[in-house]
mmCIF file of C-alpha atoms and ligand atoms in Angstrom:
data_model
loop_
_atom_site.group_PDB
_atom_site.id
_atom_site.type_symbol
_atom_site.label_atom_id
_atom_site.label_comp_id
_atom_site.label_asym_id
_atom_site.label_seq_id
_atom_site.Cartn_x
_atom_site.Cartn_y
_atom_site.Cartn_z
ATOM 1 C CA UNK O 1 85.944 80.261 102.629
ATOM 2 C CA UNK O 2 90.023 80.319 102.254
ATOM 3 C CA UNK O 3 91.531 82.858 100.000
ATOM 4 C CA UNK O 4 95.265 82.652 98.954
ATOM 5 C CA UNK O 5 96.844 85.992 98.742
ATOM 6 C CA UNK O 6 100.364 86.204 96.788
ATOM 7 C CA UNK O 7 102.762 88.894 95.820
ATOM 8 C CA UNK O 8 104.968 88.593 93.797
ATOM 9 C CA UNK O 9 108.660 90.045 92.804
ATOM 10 C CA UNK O 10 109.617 93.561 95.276
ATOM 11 C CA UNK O 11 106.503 93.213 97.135
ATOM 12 C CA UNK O 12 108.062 92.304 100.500
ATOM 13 C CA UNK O 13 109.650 95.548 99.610
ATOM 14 C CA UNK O 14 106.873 97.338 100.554
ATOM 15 C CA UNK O 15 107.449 100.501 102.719
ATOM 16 C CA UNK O 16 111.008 101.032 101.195
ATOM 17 C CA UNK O 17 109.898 101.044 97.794
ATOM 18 C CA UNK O 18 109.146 104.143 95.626
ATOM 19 C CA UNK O 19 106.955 105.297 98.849
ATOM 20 C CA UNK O 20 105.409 107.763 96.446
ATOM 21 C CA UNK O 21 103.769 104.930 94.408
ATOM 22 C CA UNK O 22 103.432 102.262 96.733
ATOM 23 C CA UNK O 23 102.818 103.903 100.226
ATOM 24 C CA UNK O 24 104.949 103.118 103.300
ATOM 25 C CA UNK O 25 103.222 100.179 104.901
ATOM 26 C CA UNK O 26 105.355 97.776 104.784
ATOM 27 C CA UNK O 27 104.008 94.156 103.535
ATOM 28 C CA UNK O 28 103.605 92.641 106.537
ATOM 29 C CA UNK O 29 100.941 95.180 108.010
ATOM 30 C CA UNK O 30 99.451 95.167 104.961
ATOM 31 C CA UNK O 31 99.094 91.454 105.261
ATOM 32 C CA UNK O 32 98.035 92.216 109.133
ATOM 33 C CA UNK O 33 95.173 94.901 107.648
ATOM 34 C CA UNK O 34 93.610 92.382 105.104
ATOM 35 C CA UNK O 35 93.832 89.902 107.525
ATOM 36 C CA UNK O 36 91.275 91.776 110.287
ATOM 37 C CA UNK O 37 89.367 92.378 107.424
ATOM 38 C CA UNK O 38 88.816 89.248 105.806
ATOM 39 C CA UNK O 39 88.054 88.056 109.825
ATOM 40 C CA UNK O 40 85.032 89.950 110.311
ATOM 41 C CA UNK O 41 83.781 88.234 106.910
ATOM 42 C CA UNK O 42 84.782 84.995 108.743
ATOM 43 C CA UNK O 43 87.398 84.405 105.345
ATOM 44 C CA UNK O 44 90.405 82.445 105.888
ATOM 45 C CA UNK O 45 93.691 84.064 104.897
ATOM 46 C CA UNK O 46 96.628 82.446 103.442
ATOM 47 C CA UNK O 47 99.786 84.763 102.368
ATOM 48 C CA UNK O 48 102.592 84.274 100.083
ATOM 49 C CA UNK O 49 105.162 86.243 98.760
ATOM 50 C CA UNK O 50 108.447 85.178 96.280
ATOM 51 C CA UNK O 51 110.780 87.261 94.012
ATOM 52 C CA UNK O 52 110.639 83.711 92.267
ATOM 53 C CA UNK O 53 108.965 83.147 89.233
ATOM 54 C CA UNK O 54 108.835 79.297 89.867
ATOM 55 C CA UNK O 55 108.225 79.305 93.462
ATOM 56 C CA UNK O 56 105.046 81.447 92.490
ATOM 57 C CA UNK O 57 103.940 78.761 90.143
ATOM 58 C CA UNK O 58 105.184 76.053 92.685
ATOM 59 C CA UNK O 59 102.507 77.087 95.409
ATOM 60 C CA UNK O 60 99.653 77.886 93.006
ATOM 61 C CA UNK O 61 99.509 73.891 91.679
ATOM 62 C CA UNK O 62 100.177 73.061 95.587
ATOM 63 C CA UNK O 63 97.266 75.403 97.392
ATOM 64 C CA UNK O 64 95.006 75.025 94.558
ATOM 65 C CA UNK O 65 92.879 72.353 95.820
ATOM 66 C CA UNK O 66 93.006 73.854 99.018
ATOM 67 C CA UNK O 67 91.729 77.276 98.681
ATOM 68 C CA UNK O 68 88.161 78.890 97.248
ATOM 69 C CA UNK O 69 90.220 81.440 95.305
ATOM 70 C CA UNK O 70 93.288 83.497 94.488
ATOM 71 C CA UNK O 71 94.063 87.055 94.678
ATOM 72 C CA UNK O 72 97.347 87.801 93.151
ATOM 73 C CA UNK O 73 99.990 90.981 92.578
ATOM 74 C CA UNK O 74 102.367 89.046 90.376
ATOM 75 C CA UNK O 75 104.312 92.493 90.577
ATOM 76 C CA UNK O 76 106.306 92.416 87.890
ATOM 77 C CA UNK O 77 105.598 89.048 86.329
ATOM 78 C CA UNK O 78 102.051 90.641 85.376
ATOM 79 C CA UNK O 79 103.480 91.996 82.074
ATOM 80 C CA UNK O 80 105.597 88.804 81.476
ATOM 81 C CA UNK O 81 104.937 85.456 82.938
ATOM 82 C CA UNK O 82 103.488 82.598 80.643
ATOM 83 C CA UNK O 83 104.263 80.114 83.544
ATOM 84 C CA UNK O 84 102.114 81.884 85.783
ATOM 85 C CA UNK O 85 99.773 82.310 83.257
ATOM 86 C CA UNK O 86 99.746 78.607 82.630
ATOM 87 C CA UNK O 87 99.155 77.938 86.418
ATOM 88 C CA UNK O 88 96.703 79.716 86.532
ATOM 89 C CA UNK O 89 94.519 77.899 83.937
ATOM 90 C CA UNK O 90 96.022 74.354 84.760
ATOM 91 C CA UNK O 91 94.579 74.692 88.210
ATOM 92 C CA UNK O 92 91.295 76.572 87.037
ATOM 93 C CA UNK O 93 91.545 78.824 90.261
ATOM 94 C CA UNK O 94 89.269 81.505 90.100
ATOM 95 C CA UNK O 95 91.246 84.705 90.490
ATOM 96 C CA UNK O 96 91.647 88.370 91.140
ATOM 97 C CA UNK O 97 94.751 90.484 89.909
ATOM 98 C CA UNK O 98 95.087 93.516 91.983
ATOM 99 C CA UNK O 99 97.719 96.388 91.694
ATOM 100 C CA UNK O 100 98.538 98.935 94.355
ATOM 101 C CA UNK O 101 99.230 101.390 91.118
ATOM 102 C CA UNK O 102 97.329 102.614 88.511
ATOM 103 C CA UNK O 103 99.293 100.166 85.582
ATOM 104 C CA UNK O 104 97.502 102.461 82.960
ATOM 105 C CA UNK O 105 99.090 105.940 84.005
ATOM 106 C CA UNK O 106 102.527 104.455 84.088
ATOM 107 C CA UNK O 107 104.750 103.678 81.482
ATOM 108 C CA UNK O 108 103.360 101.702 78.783
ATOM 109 C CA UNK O 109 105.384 98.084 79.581
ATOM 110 C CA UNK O 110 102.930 97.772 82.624
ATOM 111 C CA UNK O 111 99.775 98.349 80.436
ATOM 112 C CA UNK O 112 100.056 94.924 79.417
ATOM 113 C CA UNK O 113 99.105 91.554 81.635
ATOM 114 C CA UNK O 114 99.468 88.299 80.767
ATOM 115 C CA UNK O 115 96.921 87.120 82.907
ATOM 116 C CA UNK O 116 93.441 89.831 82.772
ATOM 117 C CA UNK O 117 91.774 87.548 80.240
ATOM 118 C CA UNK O 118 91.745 84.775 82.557
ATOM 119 C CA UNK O 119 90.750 86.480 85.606
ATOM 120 C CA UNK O 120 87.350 87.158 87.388
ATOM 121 C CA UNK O 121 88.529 90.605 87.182
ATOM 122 C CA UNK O 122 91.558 93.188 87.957
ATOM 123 C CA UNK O 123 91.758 96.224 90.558
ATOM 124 C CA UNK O 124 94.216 98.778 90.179
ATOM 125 C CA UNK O 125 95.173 102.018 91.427
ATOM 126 C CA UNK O 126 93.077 102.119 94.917
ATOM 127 C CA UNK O 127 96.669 101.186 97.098
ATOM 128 C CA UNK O 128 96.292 98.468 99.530
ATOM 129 C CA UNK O 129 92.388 99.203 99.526
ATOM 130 C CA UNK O 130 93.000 97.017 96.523
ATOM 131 C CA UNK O 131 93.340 93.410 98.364
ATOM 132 C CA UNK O 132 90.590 94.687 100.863
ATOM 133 C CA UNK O 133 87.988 95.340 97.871
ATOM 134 C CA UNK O 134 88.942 91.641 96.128
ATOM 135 C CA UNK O 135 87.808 90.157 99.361
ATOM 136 C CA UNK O 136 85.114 91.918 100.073
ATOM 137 C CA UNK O 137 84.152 90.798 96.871
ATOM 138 C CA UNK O 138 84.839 87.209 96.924
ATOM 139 C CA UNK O 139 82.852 86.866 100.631
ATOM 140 C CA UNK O 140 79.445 87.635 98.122
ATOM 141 C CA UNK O 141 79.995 84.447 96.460
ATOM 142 C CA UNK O 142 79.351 80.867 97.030
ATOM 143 C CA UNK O 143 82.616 78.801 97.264
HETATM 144 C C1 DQA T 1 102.605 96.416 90.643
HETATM 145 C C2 DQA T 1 102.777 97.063 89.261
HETATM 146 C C3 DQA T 1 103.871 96.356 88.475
HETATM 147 O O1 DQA T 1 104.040 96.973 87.209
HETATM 148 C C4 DQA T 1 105.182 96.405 89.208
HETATM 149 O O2 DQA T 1 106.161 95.691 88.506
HETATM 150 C C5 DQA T 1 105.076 95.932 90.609
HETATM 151 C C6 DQA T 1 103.911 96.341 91.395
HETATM 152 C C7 DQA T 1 101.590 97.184 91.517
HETATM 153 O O3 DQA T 1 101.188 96.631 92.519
HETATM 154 O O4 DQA T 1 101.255 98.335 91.210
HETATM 155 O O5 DQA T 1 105.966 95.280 91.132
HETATM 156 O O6 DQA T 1 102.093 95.108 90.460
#
């Protein structure tokens, strides 16, 4: 099974960013964690990160064929992004959204997604535990 994992906009900001709310691992051991994780359930791992709305949409229509599924944290384009929306449902990838924050106990802007209807289902609030759960999840199913 190969899983595409992508971040989106202030994500490889990880570590210097509001620490309080999004810890101070920077991306790329978070990247590192998920990655010995998804190994002992024998997943492939493939990792993206942009600040770029179209670049994001760019590698979903490219990997789509190419991976079993997607687990994404579109940052900020959650609450916005139509395109990514749309890529999503051109390419029929089965997906996971996952925040590192609780969306719901912030201010109201991030309550909404653009993208929950159309995914297999959303995780939010549990940190980087967050990418490690979707997988864990994903290695229970067939590809
Ligand atoms: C985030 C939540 C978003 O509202 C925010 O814009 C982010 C990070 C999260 O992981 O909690 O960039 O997706």
């Amino acid at each position: 099974m190969k899983i595409l994992i992508i971040n989106g906009p202030n994500l490889n900001f990880l570590g210097k960013r509001e620490p309080d709310i999004y810890g101070y691992k920077t991306l790329d051991i978070v990247n590192k964690e998920i990655e010995m994780f998804a190994n002992f359930y024998n997943i492939e791992i493939e990792f993206f990160q942009s600040n770029h709305e179209g670049f994001i949409i760019d590698k979903i229509q490219e990997s789509y064929k190419n991976v079993d599924y997607l687990i994404i944290n579109p940052g900020a384009l959650t609450h916005y992004s139509i395109g990514m929306r749309d890529a999503i449902l051109s390419t029929s990838i089965k997906t996971i959204e996952v925040h590192l924050s609780n969306v719901y106990s912030r201010e109201k802007f991030r309550h909404k997604s653009v993208i929950s209807d159309i995914c297999i289902g959303k995780i939010a609030g549990f940190g980087i535990e967050g990418y490690k759960m979707a997988v864990q999840y994903l290695s229970n199913l067939k590809k």
